[in-house]
Coordinates of C-alpha atoms in Angstrom, one line a residue:
Chain A
M1 CA 44.9 23.2 -30.4
D2 CA 44.4 19.6 -31.3
R3 CA 41.7 20.1 -33.8
D4 CA 43.1 17.5 -36.2
H5 CA 42.2 14.8 -33.7
L6 CA 38.8 13.5 -34.7
R7 CA 36.7 11.6 -32.2
A8 CA 33.6 9.6 -32.4
V9 CA 31.9 12.0 -30.1
P10 CA 33.7 15.3 -29.9
G11 CA 35.1 15.8 -26.5
A12 CA 33.4 12.8 -25.0
S13 CA 36.6 10.7 -24.7
D14 CA 38.3 13.6 -22.9
A15 CA 36.1 13.2 -20.0
P16 CA 38.0 12.3 -16.9
G17 CA 37.2 8.9 -15.4
T18 CA 38.2 5.7 -16.9
S19 CA 36.1 3.6 -14.7
P20 CA 33.8 1.0 -16.3
D21 CA 30.9 3.1 -15.2
A22 CA 32.1 6.3 -16.9
L23 CA 33.2 4.4 -20.0
L24 CA 30.0 2.5 -20.4
A25 CA 28.0 5.8 -20.1
L26 CA 30.1 7.2 -22.9
V27 CA 29.6 4.0 -25.0
G28 CA 25.9 4.6 -24.4
R29 CA 26.2 7.8 -26.3
G30 CA 27.8 6.1 -29.3
D31 CA 31.4 6.7 -28.4
A32 CA 33.3 4.0 -30.2
A33 CA 36.6 5.1 -28.7
A34 CA 35.2 4.6 -25.2
F35 CA 34.1 1.1 -26.2
E36 CA 37.7 0.3 -27.2
R37 CA 38.8 1.6 -23.8
L38 CA 36.1 -0.4 -22.0
Y39 CA 37.1 -3.6 -23.8
P40 CA 40.2 -4.4 -21.8
L41 CA 38.3 -3.8 -18.5
V42 CA 35.5 -6.2 -19.3
A43 CA 36.8 -8.7 -21.8
G44 CA 38.7 -10.8 -19.3
P45 CA 35.8 -11.1 -16.8
V46 CA 33.3 -11.8 -19.6
Y47 CA 35.5 -14.5 -21.2
G48 CA 36.5 -16.0 -17.9
L49 CA 32.9 -16.2 -16.7
A50 CA 31.7 -17.6 -19.9
L51 CA 34.5 -20.2 -19.9
R52 CA 33.6 -21.2 -16.3
V53 CA 30.0 -21.8 -17.3
V54 CA 30.2 -23.3 -20.8
R55 CA 33.6 -25.1 -20.2
N56 CA 34.5 -25.0 -23.8
P57 CA 37.0 -22.3 -25.1
A58 CA 35.5 -22.0 -28.5
L59 CA 32.0 -21.7 -27.2
A60 CA 33.1 -19.3 -24.5
E61 CA 34.7 -17.1 -27.1
E62 CA 31.5 -17.1 -29.2
V63 CA 29.4 -16.2 -26.2
S64 CA 31.9 -13.5 -25.2
Q65 CA 31.8 -11.9 -28.6
E66 CA 28.0 -11.9 -28.6
V67 CA 28.0 -10.4 -25.1
L68 CA 30.5 -7.7 -26.0
V69 CA 28.5 -6.7 -29.1
E70 CA 25.4 -6.7 -27.0
V71 CA 27.2 -4.4 -24.5
W72 CA 27.8 -2.0 -27.3
R73 CA 24.2 -2.4 -28.7
Q74 CA 22.4 -2.0 -25.4
A75 CA 24.7 0.5 -23.7
P76 CA 22.3 3.4 -24.2
R77 CA 20.0 1.6 -21.8
F78 CA 22.7 1.3 -19.0
D79 CA 21.5 3.2 -16.0
R80 CA 24.1 3.6 -13.3
T81 CA 21.5 4.3 -10.7
R82 CA 20.4 0.7 -11.0
G83 CA 23.8 -1.0 -10.7
S84 CA 27.4 -0.8 -11.7
A85 CA 28.7 -1.2 -15.3
M86 CA 30.5 -4.4 -14.3
A87 CA 27.4 -5.9 -12.9
W88 CA 25.4 -4.9 -15.9
V89 CA 28.0 -6.5 -18.3
L90 CA 28.5 -9.6 -16.3
T91 CA 24.8 -10.2 -15.7
M92 CA 24.4 -10.2 -19.4
A93 CA 27.4 -12.5 -19.9
H94 CA 26.2 -14.9 -17.3
R95 CA 22.7 -15.0 -18.6
R96 CA 23.9 -15.7 -22.1
A97 CA 26.4 -18.3 -21.1
V98 CA 23.7 -20.1 -19.0
D99 CA 21.2 -20.0 -21.7
R100 CA 23.7 -21.4 -24.1
V101 CA 24.9 -24.2 -21.8
R102 CA 21.3 -25.2 -21.0
R103 CA 20.5 -25.4 -24.7
E104 CA 23.6 -27.3 -25.7
V105 CA 24.5 -29.5 -22.8
S106 CA 21.7 -31.8 -21.7
Q107 CA 20.6 -31.8 -18.1
S108 CA 21.9 -35.3 -17.6
Q109 CA 25.3 -34.4 -18.9
R110 CA 25.4 -31.4 -16.6
A111 CA 24.2 -33.5 -13.7
A112 CA 26.8 -36.1 -14.5
R113 CA 29.7 -33.7 -14.1
A114 CA 28.1 -31.9 -11.2
A115 CA 29.6 -33.9 -8.3
A116 CA 33.1 -33.5 -9.4
L117 CA 32.6 -29.9 -10.2
A118 CA 31.3 -28.9 -6.9
S119 CA 34.4 -29.9 -5.1
D120 CA 36.6 -28.8 -8.0
D121 CA 35.3 -25.3 -8.2
R122 CA 36.2 -24.3 -4.7
D123 CA 39.9 -24.5 -5.6
V124 CA 39.5 -22.9 -8.9
V125 CA 37.7 -20.0 -7.5
A126 CA 40.2 -19.6 -4.8
E127 CA 43.0 -19.9 -7.3
Q128 CA 41.6 -17.5 -9.7
A129 CA 40.7 -15.1 -7.0
E130 CA 44.3 -15.0 -6.0
R131 CA 45.1 -13.4 -9.3
S132 CA 42.3 -10.8 -9.4
L133 CA 42.4 -7.3 -8.0
D134 CA 39.9 -8.0 -5.3
A135 CA 41.5 -11.3 -4.6
A136 CA 41.6 -11.2 -0.9
R137 CA 38.2 -9.8 -0.5
V138 CA 36.5 -12.3 -2.7
R139 CA 38.3 -15.2 -1.1
Q140 CA 37.5 -13.9 2.3
A141 CA 33.9 -13.4 1.4
L142 CA 33.5 -16.9 0.1
G143 CA 35.0 -18.1 3.3
R144 CA 32.1 -16.5 5.2
L145 CA 29.5 -18.7 3.5
T146 CA 28.6 -22.1 5.0
A147 CA 29.7 -25.0 2.9
P148 CA 26.2 -25.8 1.7
Q149 CA 25.6 -22.2 0.7
R150 CA 28.8 -22.0 -1.2
E151 CA 28.0 -25.3 -2.9
A152 CA 24.5 -24.2 -4.0
I153 CA 25.9 -20.8 -5.3
E154 CA 28.6 -22.5 -7.2
L155 CA 26.3 -25.0 -8.9
A156 CA 23.9 -22.2 -9.9
F157 CA 26.4 -19.6 -10.9
F158 CA 29.3 -21.5 -12.4
A159 CA 27.6 -24.7 -13.5
G160 CA 24.5 -23.0 -14.8
Y161 CA 22.1 -25.1 -12.7
T162 CA 18.5 -24.1 -12.2
H163 CA 17.4 -24.2 -8.6
Q164 CA 15.5 -27.3 -9.3
E165 CA 18.7 -28.9 -10.6
V166 CA 20.6 -27.7 -7.6
S167 CA 18.0 -29.2 -5.3
G168 CA 18.1 -32.5 -7.2
V169 CA 21.9 -32.8 -7.3
L170 CA 22.3 -31.9 -3.6
G171 CA 19.3 -34.1 -2.6
V172 CA 17.7 -31.3 -0.7
P173 CA 14.1 -29.9 -1.0
L174 CA 13.6 -27.1 -3.5
G175 CA 12.9 -24.6 -0.7
T176 CA 16.2 -25.5 0.9
A177 CA 18.1 -24.9 -2.3
K178 CA 16.4 -21.5 -2.8
T179 CA 17.2 -20.5 0.7
R180 CA 20.8 -21.5 0.5
I181 CA 21.2 -19.6 -2.7
R182 CA 19.5 -16.5 -1.3
D183 CA 21.1 -16.5 2.1
G184 CA 24.5 -17.3 0.6
L185 CA 24.2 -14.4 -1.8
I186 CA 23.1 -12.0 0.9
R187 CA 26.0 -13.0 3.0
L188 CA 28.4 -12.7 0.1
R189 CA 27.0 -9.2 -0.7
D190 CA 27.4 -8.1 2.9
A191 CA 30.9 -9.6 3.2
L192 CA 32.0 -7.8 0.0
G193 CA 30.3 -4.6 1.1
V194 CA 28.8 -4.0 -2.3
E195 CA 25.6 -2.1 -2.8
G196 CA 23.0 -2.3 -5.5
G197 CA 21.7 0.5 -7.5
A198 CA 21.0 3.9 -6.0
E199 CA 17.3 3.6 -6.9
R200 CA 15.9 5.5 -4.0
Chain B
M1 CA 7.3 -21.8 -7.9
S2 CA 6.2 -20.3 -4.6
A3 CA 3.5 -18.0 -5.8
E4 CA 2.8 -17.0 -2.2
N5 CA 6.3 -15.8 -1.5
P6 CA 8.1 -14.7 -4.6
H7 CA 10.6 -12.9 -2.4
A8 CA 12.3 -16.2 -1.8
L9 CA 13.4 -16.3 -5.5
T10 CA 15.7 -13.2 -5.5
G11 CA 18.8 -15.3 -5.2
A12 CA 17.9 -17.8 -7.8
Y13 CA 16.9 -15.0 -10.1
A14 CA 20.1 -13.1 -9.6
L15 CA 22.0 -16.3 -10.6
D16 CA 19.8 -17.0 -13.6
A17 CA 18.7 -20.2 -11.9
L18 CA 15.0 -20.0 -12.7
E19 CA 13.2 -21.8 -15.5
P20 CA 12.0 -19.4 -18.2
A21 CA 8.4 -19.3 -17.0
E22 CA 9.5 -18.6 -13.5
R23 CA 12.0 -16.0 -14.6
A24 CA 9.3 -14.2 -16.5
A25 CA 6.9 -14.4 -13.6
F26 CA 9.5 -13.2 -11.2
Q27 CA 10.5 -10.3 -13.5
A28 CA 6.9 -9.3 -13.4
H29 CA 7.0 -9.4 -9.6
L30 CA 10.1 -7.3 -9.6
A31 CA 8.4 -4.5 -11.5
T32 CA 6.1 -4.1 -8.5
C33 CA 8.3 -4.9 -5.6
R34 CA 11.0 -2.4 -4.6
D35 CA 12.4 -4.6 -1.8
C36 CA 13.1 -7.4 -4.3
R37 CA 14.6 -5.0 -6.8
D38 CA 17.0 -3.7 -4.2
E39 CA 17.9 -7.1 -3.0
V40 CA 18.5 -8.4 -6.5
A41 CA 20.6 -5.3 -7.3
G42 CA 22.9 -6.1 -4.4
M43 CA 23.1 -9.7 -5.3
L44 CA 24.0 -8.9 -8.9
E45 CA 26.8 -6.8 -7.7
A46 CA 28.1 -9.6 -5.5
A47 CA 27.7 -12.1 -8.3
A48 CA 29.7 -9.7 -10.6
R49 CA 32.6 -9.9 -8.1
L50 CA 32.5 -13.6 -8.4
G51 CA 32.5 -13.3 -12.1
Q52 CA 35.4 -10.8 -12.0
A53 CA 37.4 -13.3 -9.9
A54 CA 37.0 -15.8 -12.7
A55 CA 38.6 -13.4 -15.3
V56 CA 41.1 -14.9 -17.6
P57 CA 42.9 -13.3 -20.5
P58 CA 40.6 -13.4 -23.5
P59 CA 41.7 -15.0 -26.8
P60 CA 43.8 -12.7 -28.9
G61 CA 41.4 -12.5 -31.9
L62 CA 38.4 -11.6 -29.8
R63 CA 39.1 -7.9 -29.5
E64 CA 39.3 -7.3 -33.2
R65 CA 36.2 -9.3 -34.0
A66 CA 34.1 -7.8 -31.2
L67 CA 35.1 -4.2 -32.1
A68 CA 34.5 -4.8 -35.8
Q69 CA 31.1 -6.4 -35.2
A70 CA 30.1 -3.6 -32.8
A71 CA 31.1 -1.0 -35.4
A72 CA 28.6 -2.6 -37.8
T73 CA 25.9 -2.9 -35.2
P74 CA 23.5 0.0 -34.5
Q75 CA 22.7 0.8 -30.9
V76 CA 19.3 0.6 -29.4
P77 CA 17.4 3.8 -28.8
A78 CA 18.7 5.7 -25.8
S79 CA 15.6 4.9 -23.7
L80 CA 12.3 3.2 -23.6
D81 CA 11.2 5.9 -21.3
T82 CA 8.7 7.7 -23.4
F83 CA 6.5 7.8 -20.4
P84 CA 7.0 9.8 -17.2
A85 CA 10.0 9.3 -15.0
S86 CA 7.7 8.5 -12.2
R87 CA 6.8 5.2 -13.7
V88 CA 7.5 2.1 -11.8
P89 CA 11.3 1.7 -12.1
G90 CA 12.6 -1.7 -12.7
R91 CA 15.8 -3.7 -13.0
R92 CA 17.1 -5.2 -16.2
R93 CA 15.1 -5.2 -19.4
W94 CA 11.8 -6.6 -18.4
P95 CA 9.9 -4.0 -16.4
A96 CA 10.5 -1.1 -18.7
A97 CA 9.4 -3.1 -21.6
V98 CA 6.3 -4.2 -19.8
A99 CA 5.5 -0.7 -18.9
A100 CA 6.0 0.3 -22.5
A101 CA 4.3 -2.6 -24.0
V102 CA 1.0 -2.1 -25.7
V103 CA -1.0 -4.8 -24.3
L104 CA -4.0 -6.0 -26.1
V105 CA -6.5 -8.3 -24.6
V106 CA -8.9 -10.3 -26.6
G107 CA -12.1 -11.4 -25.0
G108 CA -14.2 -14.2 -26.3
V109 CA -12.3 -16.7 -28.2
A110 CA -15.3 -18.5 -29.8
G111 CA -17.1 -15.5 -31.0
G112 CA -14.1 -14.3 -33.0
T113 CA -15.1 -10.7 -32.6
A114 CA -12.3 -9.2 -30.6
A115 CA -13.0 -6.6 -28.1
V116 CA -9.6 -5.0 -28.0
R117 CA -8.5 -2.6 -25.4
E118 CA -5.2 -0.8 -25.4
I119 CA -3.4 -0.1 -22.2
R120 CA -0.5 2.2 -21.7
A121 CA -0.7 3.4 -18.2
D122 CA 1.9 2.1 -15.7
Q123 CA -0.8 1.0 -13.3
A124 CA -2.3 -1.1 -16.0
A125 CA 1.0 -2.5 -17.0
A126 CA 1.6 -3.5 -13.4
A127 CA -1.7 -5.2 -13.4
D128 CA -0.8 -7.0 -16.5
Q129 CA 2.5 -8.1 -14.9
A130 CA 0.5 -9.4 -12.0
H131 CA -1.8 -11.1 -14.4
M132 CA 1.0 -12.8 -16.2
M133 CA 2.5 -13.9 -12.9
R134 CA -0.8 -15.5 -11.9
I135 CA -0.9 -17.4 -15.2
A136 CA 2.7 -18.5 -14.9
T137 CA 2.2 -19.7 -11.3
A138 CA -1.1 -21.4 -11.8
P139 CA -0.9 -25.1 -10.7
D140 CA -1.6 -26.2 -14.3
A141 CA 0.7 -23.7 -15.9
V142 CA 2.8 -24.9 -18.8
S143 CA 5.4 -23.1 -20.8
H144 CA 6.4 -23.6 -24.4
D145 CA 9.2 -22.0 -26.4
V146 CA 8.2 -19.9 -29.4
A147 CA 10.6 -19.3 -32.2
L148 CA 10.0 -15.5 -32.2
G149 CA 13.1 -14.0 -30.8
T150 CA 13.4 -15.6 -27.4
S151 CA 9.8 -16.0 -26.5
H152 CA 7.6 -18.4 -24.8
V153 CA 4.0 -19.0 -24.1
V154 CA 2.8 -19.6 -20.6
M155 CA -0.7 -20.9 -20.4
S156 CA -3.1 -22.0 -17.8
K157 CA -6.2 -23.8 -19.1
A158 CA -7.7 -23.5 -15.6
M159 CA -7.3 -19.7 -15.7
Q160 CA -8.4 -19.7 -19.4
A161 CA -5.5 -17.5 -20.2
A162 CA -2.2 -17.5 -22.0
A163 CA 0.6 -15.0 -22.2
L164 CA 3.1 -14.6 -25.0
V165 CA 6.3 -13.2 -23.4
G166 CA 9.4 -12.6 -25.4
E167 CA 12.6 -10.6 -25.9
D168 CA 15.0 -10.1 -28.7
V169 CA 12.0 -10.1 -31.0
P170 CA 12.8 -8.4 -34.3
M171 CA 10.4 -5.9 -35.8
P172 CA 8.0 -7.3 -38.4
V173 CA 9.7 -7.7 -41.7
R174 CA 7.2 -5.6 -43.6
A175 CA 6.9 -2.0 -42.8
G176 CA 3.7 -0.9 -41.3
M177 CA 2.8 -4.4 -40.2
A178 CA 2.3 -5.8 -36.7
Y179 CA 2.4 -9.3 -35.3
Q180 CA -0.8 -11.0 -34.6
L181 CA -1.5 -14.0 -32.4
W182 CA -3.9 -16.7 -33.6
M183 CA -5.6 -19.5 -31.8
V184 CA -5.6 -22.7 -33.9
H185 CA -8.3 -25.3 -33.2
A186 CA -8.2 -29.0 -33.7
D187 CA -10.1 -28.7 -37.0
G188 CA -7.6 -26.3 -38.4
S189 CA -9.8 -23.2 -38.0
T190 CA -8.3 -20.1 -36.5
A191 CA -9.6 -17.4 -34.3
P192 CA -7.8 -14.0 -34.2
G193 CA -5.9 -12.9 -31.1
P194 CA -4.3 -9.5 -30.4
T195 CA -1.8 -7.7 -32.5
F196 CA 1.5 -6.7 -30.8
M197 CA 4.7 -5.0 -31.6
P198 CA 8.2 -5.4 -30.0
E199 CA 9.2 -2.6 -27.7
G200 CA 12.9 -2.7 -27.4
G201 CA 12.7 -6.2 -28.7
E202 CA 10.2 -7.3 -26.0
V203 CA 6.7 -8.4 -26.4
L204 CA 3.8 -9.3 -24.1
A205 CA 0.4 -10.3 -25.3
F206 CA -2.5 -12.1 -23.7
V207 CA -5.1 -14.5 -25.0
E208 CA -8.1 -15.1 -22.8
G209 CA -11.0 -17.4 -23.1
D210 CA -11.7 -21.1 -23.1
L211 CA -8.5 -22.6 -24.4
S212 CA -9.5 -26.2 -24.1
H213 CA -10.1 -26.6 -27.8
V214 CA -7.1 -24.5 -28.8
T215 CA -4.4 -26.9 -30.0
A216 CA -1.8 -24.3 -31.1
L217 CA -1.0 -20.6 -31.2
S218 CA 0.6 -19.1 -34.2
V219 CA 2.0 -15.7 -35.2
T220 CA 1.7 -13.9 -38.5
E221 CA 2.3 -10.4 -39.7
E222 CA -0.9 -8.5 -40.3
P223 CA -1.9 -4.9 -40.8
M224 CA -1.6 -2.8 -37.6
A225 CA -5.4 -3.0 -36.9
G226 CA -5.3 -6.8 -37.0
S227 CA -7.1 -9.2 -39.3
D228 CA -10.1 -11.3 -38.8
R229 CA -8.5 -14.0 -40.9
M230 CA -4.9 -14.8 -41.4
T231 CA -3.5 -13.0 -44.4
G232 CA 0.2 -13.4 -43.6
E233 CA 2.4 -16.5 -43.5
V234 CA 2.7 -18.2 -40.2
I235 CA 6.1 -17.2 -38.9
A236 CA 6.0 -19.0 -35.6
V237 CA 3.7 -21.7 -34.2
V238 CA 3.6 -23.4 -30.9
A239 CA 1.6 -26.6 -30.2
L240 CA -0.2 -26.5 -26.8

């Protein structure tokens, strides 16, 4: 049969399923070939998200590379019952991009570009959503948020704002900022029909 | 942060919109609150969809560099779960590490004789998480970055307690050694704190006692059992 075909983990890459979940599980067992197959599924979202947050292509690329290596390194800890592979990867990507932008871009600089950003982002998200697979659903889901909810989420998610900064920029009490972020995310979750982990 | 109602922070946590001390405190809460874990899990999935919608083609050289670097990078051990599966399950990296953390508490700063206890049980770990959260949410709580992986110290002088919380902490350079925390006084004298080891890169250690005369905390490498006096070089120091 095809015994001359060596694999990182014998047989592992034969497994059916090319979903990010299945591939990341294989990566977690040290399957380098699965990591190569996972790359094209996650690299675009990781880089795109990093770019949105750090707003600098070179820095975004650096962050992306770190995240992708981290995906490989930490894959053995991925637990599908606690969430999807895509959420696992993008949570890591977002966290790292946000940490980076907070370290390298001062609060005042971030605050300065905030106003423009808030109105700007709406269109960018819509435009980018057009191109993605779940385009219609993401766009529709965003449309279900109130404008203040969407604004708060965009500032936190894409501009890397802390909730204190969101409250400051929007001129609303901290509790209001928290509530907008939470309620907005819950509405987004419900509109998208996504579910969290199966930790039951 | 709202110590009374940490549930309100799920959204801000899911979007990484918390300050480091708040984040650490909320992660501690997550370890003990299934409702919040479930809510955060759903929110992370929703946020991931937003992230996916932001996808753009990555730069051409990225693939090769990422794959090459990954090939040269060892993976973490398959699991931190050396304890029973019935442990408090948690999201992300924090709760597992807390449960796994060997937490050492030192009583009596002035005396210098450390009554050290070692706790491994989940229940105790949950209590430590709660303890850490109480420190981090005390009205006078302050947080300082520590150059040991990504770590910080949260401290409340009113509560007479400080917690060193960190992740991405490398193992001590010298084999067979542990990290040890030290309290540094204004006159330069030091009092020993607990030893600790990274578990999956994460650390959690407490110092308790009257901290009003402690001007800094420092970290050295010491033998596993800990030292009464510093023998290693100071590898991280944080002024309080």
